Amino acid sequence: MRYFLLGFLLLGLVVVSVAGFRGGITRRPPIELFPDMDRQAKLRPQSAHGFFPDGLGSRLHPDQTIPRSQPVLVAGTPVHPFEDHPFNTGYEPGTTNFVQHSPVPVSETLLARGRERFAIHCQPCHGAAGDGKGPTTKYGMVVIGNLHDPRIVQQPDGEIFHVISEGRNLMQGYAANLTAADRWAILAYVRALQLSHLATLEEVPEGLRATLK
Ligand code: HEC
């Protein structure tokens, strides 16, 4: 009986405390057991504040500040990293269609850079020849894309750029590791690798034909 009374009392207390004050309005601040850092002195952006002599809450950039994003020259036009430009996205601006051709003109330095970056970032899995037989196949990575697969050869430049940037299926993206310029350089080198596999014997200079395997 004692336990029943105690339980009844507690139950009544719970019902009153939960239901009793519903809809009640109070102007007093709620009791905060753990205020953490909910309220703190701060300046609101774009509003007046008396703290600084000029009365502005926001500060102007200090002299000689260097912007965080520098434009990259793409075929002579400056392109910022935040712009909706094929150089950044691999898409035709404002659409979800991949660009057919890289916006970066191919040059020997671009290919050399692409080759070097490919060796660092792609070769471990895709192999030096791009056939998907890199060292990691020995350690259990079995389904690595063969870059000479006709399906991949036929992909637009923008799509391969997208795969390098965002990844696809089992492959992770490399946008965090490689600048957009380097990703386009790698694409150019991948195209060179693909071309090397598609070339006919007649396209190889005569003196070099005997050295082919
Ligand atoms: C850690 C291993 C690994 C690395 C490093 C890697 N890839 Fe891949 N890649 C894969 C795997 C695995 C696939 C197959 C993904 C699938 O279809 O599941 C793939 C697929 C691809 C494909 C084909 C995508 C498609 O449409 O099927 C391309 C193109 C490609 N990789 C390019 C690259 C390039 C360029 C680099 C260097 C920046 C790179 N990969 C680095 C593992 C890797």
PDB file of C-alpha atoms and ligand atoms in Angstrom:
ATOM      1  CA  MET A   1       0.000   0.000   0.000  1.00  0.00           C
ATOM      2  CA  ARG A   2       2.857   2.371   0.835  1.00  0.00           C
ATOM      3  CA  TYR A   3       4.487   1.765  -2.539  1.00  0.00           C
ATOM      4  CA  PHE A   4       1.159   2.273  -4.269  1.00  0.00           C
ATOM      5  CA  LEU A   5       0.656   5.658  -2.611  1.00  0.00           C
ATOM      6  CA  LEU A   6       4.225   6.722  -3.409  1.00  0.00           C
ATOM      7  CA  GLY A   7       3.849   5.621  -7.011  1.00  0.00           C
ATOM      8  CA  PHE A   8       0.502   7.374  -7.319  1.00  0.00           C
ATOM      9  CA  LEU A   9       1.984  10.581  -5.979  1.00  0.00           C
ATOM     10  CA  LEU A  10       4.916  10.428  -8.405  1.00  0.00           C
ATOM     11  CA  LEU A  11       2.596   9.659 -11.305  1.00  0.00           C
ATOM     12  CA  GLY A  12       0.398  12.620 -10.359  1.00  0.00           C
ATOM     13  CA  LEU A  13       3.482  14.827 -10.217  1.00  0.00           C
ATOM     14  CA  VAL A  14       4.628  13.697 -13.658  1.00  0.00           C
ATOM     15  CA  VAL A  15       1.163  14.241 -15.188  1.00  0.00           C
ATOM     16  CA  VAL A  16       0.869  17.727 -13.701  1.00  0.00           C
ATOM     17  CA  SER A  17       4.401  18.754 -14.692  1.00  0.00           C
ATOM     18  CA  VAL A  18       4.060  17.476 -18.263  1.00  0.00           C
ATOM     19  CA  ALA A  19       0.456  18.353 -19.023  1.00  0.00           C
ATOM     20  CA  GLY A  20      -0.226  21.090 -16.491  1.00  0.00           C
ATOM     21  CA  PHE A  21       1.741  23.892 -18.110  1.00  0.00           C
ATOM     22  CA  ARG A  22       1.063  23.122 -21.767  1.00  0.00           C
ATOM     23  CA  GLY A  23       0.098  26.220 -23.676  1.00  0.00           C
ATOM     24  CA  GLY A  24       1.113  28.438 -20.777  1.00  0.00           C
ATOM     25  CA  ILE A  25       2.989  31.564 -21.787  1.00  0.00           C
ATOM     26  CA  THR A  26       5.714  33.108 -19.732  1.00  0.00           C
ATOM     27  CA  ARG A  27       7.973  36.033 -20.339  1.00  0.00           C
ATOM     28  CA  ARG A  28      10.579  34.797 -17.930  1.00  0.00           C
ATOM     29  CA  PRO A  29      13.635  33.140 -19.456  1.00  0.00           C
ATOM     30  CA  PRO A  30      13.647  29.357 -19.152  1.00  0.00           C
ATOM     31  CA  ILE A  31      15.785  27.763 -16.498  1.00  0.00           C
ATOM     32  CA  GLU A  32      18.944  26.631 -18.174  1.00  0.00           C
ATOM     33  CA  LEU A  33      20.865  23.915 -16.397  1.00  0.00           C
ATOM     34  CA  PHE A  34      23.616  23.831 -19.026  1.00  0.00           C
ATOM     35  CA  PRO A  35      23.758  27.176 -20.863  1.00  0.00           C
ATOM     36  CA  ASP A  36      26.925  25.991 -22.660  1.00  0.00           C
ATOM     37  CA  MET A  37      27.782  28.861 -25.020  1.00  0.00           C
ATOM     38  CA  ASP A  38      24.257  29.578 -26.257  1.00  0.00           C
ATOM     39  CA  ARG A  39      24.513  33.304 -25.630  1.00  0.00           C
ATOM     40  CA  GLN A  40      27.725  35.191 -26.019  1.00  0.00           C
ATOM     41  CA  ALA A  41      28.899  38.664 -26.857  1.00  0.00           C
ATOM     42  CA  LYS A  42      29.491  38.927 -30.580  1.00  0.00           C
ATOM     43  CA  LEU A  43      29.368  41.242 -33.535  1.00  0.00           C
ATOM     44  CA  ARG A  44      26.656  40.628 -36.101  1.00  0.00           C
ATOM     45  CA  PRO A  45      27.845  40.899 -39.700  1.00  0.00           C
ATOM     46  CA  GLN A  46      26.639  43.832 -41.781  1.00  0.00           C
ATOM     47  CA  SER A  47      25.238  45.714 -38.784  1.00  0.00           C
ATOM     48  CA  ALA A  48      26.262  48.738 -36.780  1.00  0.00           C
ATOM     49  CA  HIS A  49      28.204  48.270 -33.558  1.00  0.00           C
ATOM     50  CA  GLY A  50      29.759  50.743 -31.217  1.00  0.00           C
ATOM     51  CA  PHE A  51      32.812  48.652 -30.429  1.00  0.00           C
ATOM     52  CA  PHE A  52      34.931  50.016 -33.266  1.00  0.00           C
ATOM     53  CA  PRO A  53      35.513  53.750 -33.739  1.00  0.00           C
ATOM     54  CA  ASP A  54      33.996  53.668 -37.266  1.00  0.00           C
ATOM     55  CA  GLY A  55      30.759  52.152 -35.898  1.00  0.00           C
ATOM     56  CA  LEU A  56      30.787  49.178 -38.293  1.00  0.00           C
ATOM     57  CA  GLY A  57      30.283  45.635 -37.034  1.00  0.00           C
ATOM     58  CA  SER A  58      32.009  44.135 -40.067  1.00  0.00           C
ATOM     59  CA  ARG A  59      35.647  44.874 -40.686  1.00  0.00           C
ATOM     60  CA  LEU A  60      37.156  45.847 -44.003  1.00  0.00           C
ATOM     61  CA  HIS A  61      39.886  43.603 -45.415  1.00  0.00           C
ATOM     62  CA  PRO A  62      43.310  44.590 -44.160  1.00  0.00           C
ATOM     63  CA  ASP A  63      45.483  46.218 -46.806  1.00  0.00           C
ATOM     64  CA  GLN A  64      47.317  43.853 -49.148  1.00  0.00           C
ATOM     65  CA  THR A  65      45.052  40.898 -48.312  1.00  0.00           C
ATOM     66  CA  ILE A  66      45.526  38.058 -50.770  1.00  0.00           C
ATOM     67  CA  PRO A  67      42.236  36.453 -51.860  1.00  0.00           C
ATOM     68  CA  ARG A  68      41.918  32.780 -51.019  1.00  0.00           C
ATOM     69  CA  SER A  69      40.989  31.873 -54.579  1.00  0.00           C
ATOM     70  CA  GLN A  70      43.243  32.975 -57.392  1.00  0.00           C
ATOM     71  CA  PRO A  71      41.939  32.743 -60.944  1.00  0.00           C
ATOM     72  CA  VAL A  72      43.595  30.157 -63.183  1.00  0.00           C
ATOM     73  CA  LEU A  73      44.372  31.114 -66.759  1.00  0.00           C
ATOM     74  CA  VAL A  74      42.453  28.724 -69.031  1.00  0.00           C
ATOM     75  CA  ALA A  75      43.314  29.293 -72.689  1.00  0.00           C
ATOM     76  CA  GLY A  76      44.018  32.924 -71.809  1.00  0.00           C
ATOM     77  CA  THR A  77      40.816  33.574 -69.795  1.00  0.00           C
ATOM     78  CA  PRO A  78      40.990  33.887 -66.010  1.00  0.00           C
ATOM     79  CA  VAL A  79      38.680  31.342 -64.309  1.00  0.00           C
ATOM     80  CA  HIS A  80      37.936  31.409 -60.588  1.00  0.00           C
ATOM     81  CA  PRO A  81      37.411  28.119 -58.730  1.00  0.00           C
ATOM     82  CA  PHE A  82      33.815  29.064 -57.853  1.00  0.00           C
ATOM     83  CA  GLU A  83      32.743  29.745 -61.463  1.00  0.00           C
ATOM     84  CA  ASP A  84      30.349  27.504 -63.387  1.00  0.00           C
ATOM     85  CA  HIS A  85      32.967  26.852 -66.049  1.00  0.00           C
ATOM     86  CA  PRO A  86      33.858  23.587 -67.814  1.00  0.00           C
ATOM     87  CA  PHE A  87      37.368  23.928 -66.374  1.00  0.00           C
ATOM     88  CA  ASN A  88      35.941  23.518 -62.854  1.00  0.00           C
ATOM     89  CA  THR A  89      33.049  21.154 -63.504  1.00  0.00           C
ATOM     90  CA  GLY A  90      33.599  19.225 -66.740  1.00  0.00           C
ATOM     91  CA  TYR A  91      30.041  20.256 -67.739  1.00  0.00           C
ATOM     92  CA  GLU A  92      28.714  22.667 -70.334  1.00  0.00           C
ATOM     93  CA  PRO A  93      27.771  25.703 -68.175  1.00  0.00           C
ATOM     94  CA  GLY A  94      24.221  25.493 -66.822  1.00  0.00           C
ATOM     95  CA  THR A  95      23.648  21.921 -68.047  1.00  0.00           C
ATOM     96  CA  THR A  96      24.479  18.373 -66.974  1.00  0.00           C
ATOM     97  CA  ASN A  97      26.098  17.554 -70.328  1.00  0.00           C
ATOM     98  CA  PHE A  98      29.785  16.714 -70.194  1.00  0.00           C
ATOM     99  CA  VAL A  99      32.052  18.786 -72.422  1.00  0.00           C
ATOM    100  CA  GLN A 100      33.354  16.768 -75.368  1.00  0.00           C
ATOM    101  CA  HIS A 101      36.766  18.400 -75.333  1.00  0.00           C
ATOM    102  CA  SER A 102      39.022  19.578 -72.561  1.00  0.00           C
ATOM    103  CA  PRO A 103      39.029  23.378 -72.143  1.00  0.00           C
ATOM    104  CA  VAL A 104      42.806  23.218 -71.598  1.00  0.00           C
ATOM    105  CA  PRO A 105      44.947  23.381 -74.747  1.00  0.00           C
ATOM    106  CA  VAL A 106      47.286  20.382 -74.992  1.00  0.00           C
ATOM    107  CA  SER A 107      50.986  21.131 -74.806  1.00  0.00           C
ATOM    108  CA  GLU A 108      54.107  19.188 -74.086  1.00  0.00           C
ATOM    109  CA  THR A 109      54.345  20.630 -70.568  1.00  0.00           C
ATOM    110  CA  LEU A 110      50.708  19.660 -69.902  1.00  0.00           C
ATOM    111  CA  LEU A 111      51.373  16.069 -70.967  1.00  0.00           C
ATOM    112  CA  ALA A 112      54.583  15.922 -68.914  1.00  0.00           C
ATOM    113  CA  ARG A 113      52.693  17.192 -65.864  1.00  0.00           C
ATOM    114  CA  GLY A 114      49.869  14.732 -66.536  1.00  0.00           C
ATOM    115  CA  ARG A 115      52.294  11.847 -66.834  1.00  0.00           C
ATOM    116  CA  GLU A 116      53.951  12.732 -63.546  1.00  0.00           C
ATOM    117  CA  ARG A 117      50.616  13.159 -61.686  1.00  0.00           C
ATOM    118  CA  PHE A 118      49.252   9.976 -63.269  1.00  0.00           C
ATOM    119  CA  ALA A 119      52.280   8.045 -61.987  1.00  0.00           C
ATOM    120  CA  ILE A 120      51.629   9.345 -58.463  1.00  0.00           C
ATOM    121  CA  HIS A 121      47.847   9.226 -58.226  1.00  0.00           C
ATOM    122  CA  CYS A 122      46.564   6.672 -60.756  1.00  0.00           C
ATOM    123  CA  GLN A 123      49.335   4.217 -61.526  1.00  0.00           C
ATOM    124  CA  PRO A 124      49.134   2.340 -58.199  1.00  0.00           C
ATOM    125  CA  CYS A 125      45.744   0.995 -59.304  1.00  0.00           C
ATOM    126  CA  HIS A 126      45.480   1.505 -63.063  1.00  0.00           C
ATOM    127  CA  GLY A 127      49.078   0.567 -63.872  1.00  0.00           C
ATOM    128  CA  ALA A 128      51.637   2.489 -65.934  1.00  0.00           C
ATOM    129  CA  ALA A 129      49.884   1.445 -69.144  1.00  0.00           C
ATOM    130  CA  GLY A 130      46.440   2.312 -67.758  1.00  0.00           C
ATOM    131  CA  ASP A 131      45.214  -1.244 -68.270  1.00  0.00           C
ATOM    132  CA  GLY A 132      44.037  -1.660 -64.672  1.00  0.00           C
ATOM    133  CA  LYS A 133      46.886  -3.999 -63.707  1.00  0.00           C
ATOM    134  CA  GLY A 134      48.683  -1.827 -61.161  1.00  0.00           C
ATOM    135  CA  PRO A 135      50.452  -3.125 -58.045  1.00  0.00           C
ATOM    136  CA  THR A 136      47.267  -2.944 -55.945  1.00  0.00           C
ATOM    137  CA  THR A 137      45.770  -5.851 -57.935  1.00  0.00           C
ATOM    138  CA  LYS A 138      48.211  -8.068 -56.043  1.00  0.00           C
ATOM    139  CA  TYR A 139      46.681  -6.928 -52.768  1.00  0.00           C
ATOM    140  CA  GLY A 140      43.063  -7.708 -53.467  1.00  0.00           C
ATOM    141  CA  MET A 141      41.838  -4.791 -55.605  1.00  0.00           C
ATOM    142  CA  VAL A 142      40.472  -6.797 -58.475  1.00  0.00           C
ATOM    143  CA  VAL A 143      37.952  -4.774 -60.465  1.00  0.00           C
ATOM    144  CA  ILE A 144      39.994  -1.768 -61.569  1.00  0.00           C
ATOM    145  CA  GLY A 145      38.831   0.036 -64.689  1.00  0.00           C
ATOM    146  CA  ASN A 146      40.866  -0.648 -67.809  1.00  0.00           C
ATOM    147  CA  LEU A 147      41.322   2.807 -69.335  1.00  0.00           C
ATOM    148  CA  HIS A 148      41.553   1.219 -72.822  1.00  0.00           C
ATOM    149  CA  ASP A 149      38.051  -0.195 -72.523  1.00  0.00           C
ATOM    150  CA  PRO A 150      36.200   1.156 -75.640  1.00  0.00           C
ATOM    151  CA  ARG A 151      33.421   2.356 -73.319  1.00  0.00           C
ATOM    152  CA  ILE A 152      35.895   4.613 -71.501  1.00  0.00           C
ATOM    153  CA  VAL A 153      37.758   5.655 -74.658  1.00  0.00           C
ATOM    154  CA  GLN A 154      34.439   6.903 -76.047  1.00  0.00           C
ATOM    155  CA  GLN A 155      33.545   8.913 -72.946  1.00  0.00           C
ATOM    156  CA  PRO A 156      33.695  12.707 -73.410  1.00  0.00           C
ATOM    157  CA  ASP A 157      36.684  14.470 -71.850  1.00  0.00           C
ATOM    158  CA  GLY A 158      34.345  16.062 -69.308  1.00  0.00           C
ATOM    159  CA  GLU A 159      33.138  12.660 -68.096  1.00  0.00           C
ATOM    160  CA  ILE A 160      36.632  11.330 -67.399  1.00  0.00           C
ATOM    161  CA  PHE A 161      37.460  14.629 -65.691  1.00  0.00           C
ATOM    162  CA  HIS A 162      34.335  14.066 -63.596  1.00  0.00           C
ATOM    163  CA  VAL A 163      35.443  10.506 -62.707  1.00  0.00           C
ATOM    164  CA  ILE A 164      38.883  11.794 -61.666  1.00  0.00           C
ATOM    165  CA  SER A 165      37.265  14.557 -59.582  1.00  0.00           C
ATOM    166  CA  GLU A 166      34.291  12.796 -57.967  1.00  0.00           C
ATOM    167  CA  GLY A 167      35.127   9.114 -58.444  1.00  0.00           C
ATOM    168  CA  ARG A 168      32.775   6.436 -59.735  1.00  0.00           C
ATOM    169  CA  ASN A 169      31.477   3.192 -58.176  1.00  0.00           C
ATOM    170  CA  LEU A 170      34.453   1.711 -56.325  1.00  0.00           C
ATOM    171  CA  MET A 171      36.860   4.501 -57.195  1.00  0.00           C
ATOM    172  CA  GLN A 172      37.121   7.509 -54.940  1.00  0.00           C
ATOM    173  CA  GLY A 173      37.404  11.078 -56.241  1.00  0.00           C
ATOM    174  CA  TYR A 174      40.681  12.950 -56.367  1.00  0.00           C
ATOM    175  CA  ALA A 175      39.369  16.529 -56.324  1.00  0.00           C
ATOM    176  CA  ALA A 176      40.767  17.007 -52.825  1.00  0.00           C
ATOM    177  CA  ASN A 177      44.234  15.782 -53.832  1.00  0.00           C
ATOM    178  CA  LEU A 178      44.594  17.330 -57.268  1.00  0.00           C
ATOM    179  CA  THR A 179      43.923  20.850 -58.546  1.00  0.00           C
ATOM    180  CA  ALA A 180      41.557  21.173 -61.515  1.00  0.00           C
ATOM    181  CA  ALA A 181      44.556  22.027 -63.724  1.00  0.00           C
ATOM    182  CA  ASP A 182      46.289  18.799 -62.682  1.00  0.00           C
ATOM    183  CA  ARG A 183      43.119  16.767 -63.286  1.00  0.00           C
ATOM    184  CA  TRP A 184      42.918  18.124 -66.850  1.00  0.00           C
ATOM    185  CA  ALA A 185      46.638  17.367 -67.272  1.00  0.00           C
ATOM    186  CA  ILE A 186      45.979  13.769 -66.187  1.00  0.00           C
ATOM    187  CA  LEU A 187      43.061  13.564 -68.599  1.00  0.00           C
ATOM    188  CA  ALA A 188      45.363  14.688 -71.440  1.00  0.00           C
ATOM    189  CA  TYR A 189      47.849  11.994 -70.477  1.00  0.00           C
ATOM    190  CA  VAL A 190      45.105   9.335 -70.259  1.00  0.00           C
ATOM    191  CA  ARG A 191      44.068  10.323 -73.802  1.00  0.00           C
ATOM    192  CA  ALA A 192      47.701   9.972 -74.916  1.00  0.00           C
ATOM    193  CA  LEU A 193      47.844   6.495 -73.327  1.00  0.00           C
ATOM    194  CA  GLN A 194      44.623   5.510 -75.073  1.00  0.00           C
ATOM    195  CA  LEU A 195      45.914   6.821 -78.393  1.00  0.00           C
ATOM    196  CA  SER A 196      49.105   4.846 -77.958  1.00  0.00           C
ATOM    197  CA  HIS A 197      47.034   1.647 -77.709  1.00  0.00           C
ATOM    198  CA  LEU A 198      44.883   2.503 -80.710  1.00  0.00           C
ATOM    199  CA  ALA A 199      47.741   3.431 -83.003  1.00  0.00           C
ATOM    200  CA  THR A 200      48.424   1.238 -86.019  1.00  0.00           C
ATOM    201  CA  LEU A 201      51.858  -0.040 -87.006  1.00  0.00           C
ATOM    202  CA  GLU A 202      51.937   2.418 -89.919  1.00  0.00           C
ATOM    203  CA  GLU A 203      51.710   5.331 -87.477  1.00  0.00           C
ATOM    204  CA  VAL A 204      54.905   4.292 -85.688  1.00  0.00           C
ATOM    205  CA  PRO A 205      58.047   5.875 -87.209  1.00  0.00           C
ATOM    206  CA  GLU A 206      59.770   3.228 -89.343  1.00  0.00           C
ATOM    207  CA  GLY A 207      63.009   3.181 -87.370  1.00  0.00           C
ATOM    208  CA  LEU A 208      61.148   2.401 -84.134  1.00  0.00           C
ATOM    209  CA  ARG A 209      58.905  -0.414 -85.392  1.00  0.00           C
ATOM    210  CA  ALA A 210      61.477  -3.105 -84.628  1.00  0.00           C
ATOM    211  CA  THR A 211      61.588  -2.029 -80.955  1.00  0.00           C
ATOM    212  CA  LEU A 212      57.884  -2.811 -80.442  1.00  0.00           C
ATOM    213  CA  LYS A 213      56.885  -5.930 -78.579  1.00  0.00           C
TER     214      LYS A 213
HETATM  215  C1  HEC B   1      42.776   3.148 -55.278  1.00  0.00           C
HETATM  216  C2  HEC B   1      42.716   2.664 -56.623  1.00  0.00           C
HETATM  217  C3  HEC B   1      42.459   3.670 -57.741  1.00  0.00           C
HETATM  218  C4  HEC B   1      43.154   4.827 -58.016  1.00  0.00           C
HETATM  219  C5  HEC B   1      44.335   5.398 -57.268  1.00  0.00           C
HETATM  220  C6  HEC B   1      42.539   5.372 -59.197  1.00  0.00           C
HETATM  221  N1  HEC B   1      41.512   4.587 -59.616  1.00  0.00           N
HETATM  222 FE1  HEC B   1      40.396   4.848 -61.307  1.00  0.00          FE
HETATM  223  N2  HEC B   1      39.316   3.210 -60.850  1.00  0.00           N
HETATM  224  C7  HEC B   1      39.539   2.379 -59.759  1.00  0.00           C
HETATM  225  C8  HEC B   1      38.556   1.334 -59.750  1.00  0.00           C
HETATM  226  C9  HEC B   1      38.474   0.236 -58.712  1.00  0.00           C
HETATM  227  C10 HEC B   1      37.717   1.574 -60.874  1.00  0.00           C
HETATM  228  C11 HEC B   1      36.502   0.767 -61.286  1.00  0.00           C
HETATM  229  C12 HEC B   1      35.312   1.390 -60.578  1.00  0.00           C
HETATM  230  C13 HEC B   1      34.082   0.558 -60.752  1.00  0.00           C
HETATM  231  O1  HEC B   1      33.570   0.495 -61.876  1.00  0.00           O
HETATM  232  O2  HEC B   1      33.642   0.012 -59.734  1.00  0.00           O
HETATM  233  C14 HEC B   1      38.228   2.759 -61.527  1.00  0.00           C
HETATM  234  C15 HEC B   1      37.682   3.311 -62.682  1.00  0.00           C
HETATM  235  C16 HEC B   1      38.214   4.361 -63.378  1.00  0.00           C
HETATM  236  C17 HEC B   1      37.696   4.877 -64.611  1.00  0.00           C
HETATM  237  C18 HEC B   1      36.496   4.330 -65.381  1.00  0.00           C
HETATM  238  C19 HEC B   1      35.201   4.886 -64.847  1.00  0.00           C
HETATM  239  C20 HEC B   1      34.024   4.295 -65.589  1.00  0.00           C
HETATM  240  O3  HEC B   1      33.347   5.042 -66.300  1.00  0.00           O
HETATM  241  O4  HEC B   1      33.786   3.093 -65.421  1.00  0.00           O
HETATM  242  C21 HEC B   1      38.501   5.910 -64.990  1.00  0.00           C
HETATM  243  C22 HEC B   1      38.373   6.778 -66.232  1.00  0.00           C
HETATM  244  C23 HEC B   1      39.510   6.040 -63.963  1.00  0.00           C
HETATM  245  N3  HEC B   1      39.316   5.090 -63.005  1.00  0.00           N
HETATM  246  C24 HEC B   1      40.532   6.965 -63.996  1.00  0.00           C
HETATM  247  C25 HEC B   1      41.424   7.162 -62.950  1.00  0.00           C
HETATM  248  C26 HEC B   1      42.415   8.212 -62.938  1.00  0.00           C
HETATM  249  C27 HEC B   1      42.670   9.180 -64.078  1.00  0.00           C
HETATM  250  C28 HEC B   1      43.078   8.119 -61.758  1.00  0.00           C
HETATM  251  C29 HEC B   1      44.166   9.021 -61.222  1.00  0.00           C
HETATM  252  C30 HEC B   1      43.746  10.358 -60.870  1.00  0.00           C
HETATM  253  C31 HEC B   1      42.514   6.988 -61.035  1.00  0.00           C
HETATM  254  N4  HEC B   1      41.524   6.460 -61.794  1.00  0.00           N
HETATM  255  C32 HEC B   1      42.960   6.556 -59.798  1.00  0.00           C
HETATM  256  C33 HEC B   1      40.537   2.503 -58.839  1.00  0.00           C
HETATM  257  C34 HEC B   1      41.435   3.530 -58.753  1.00  0.00           C
END
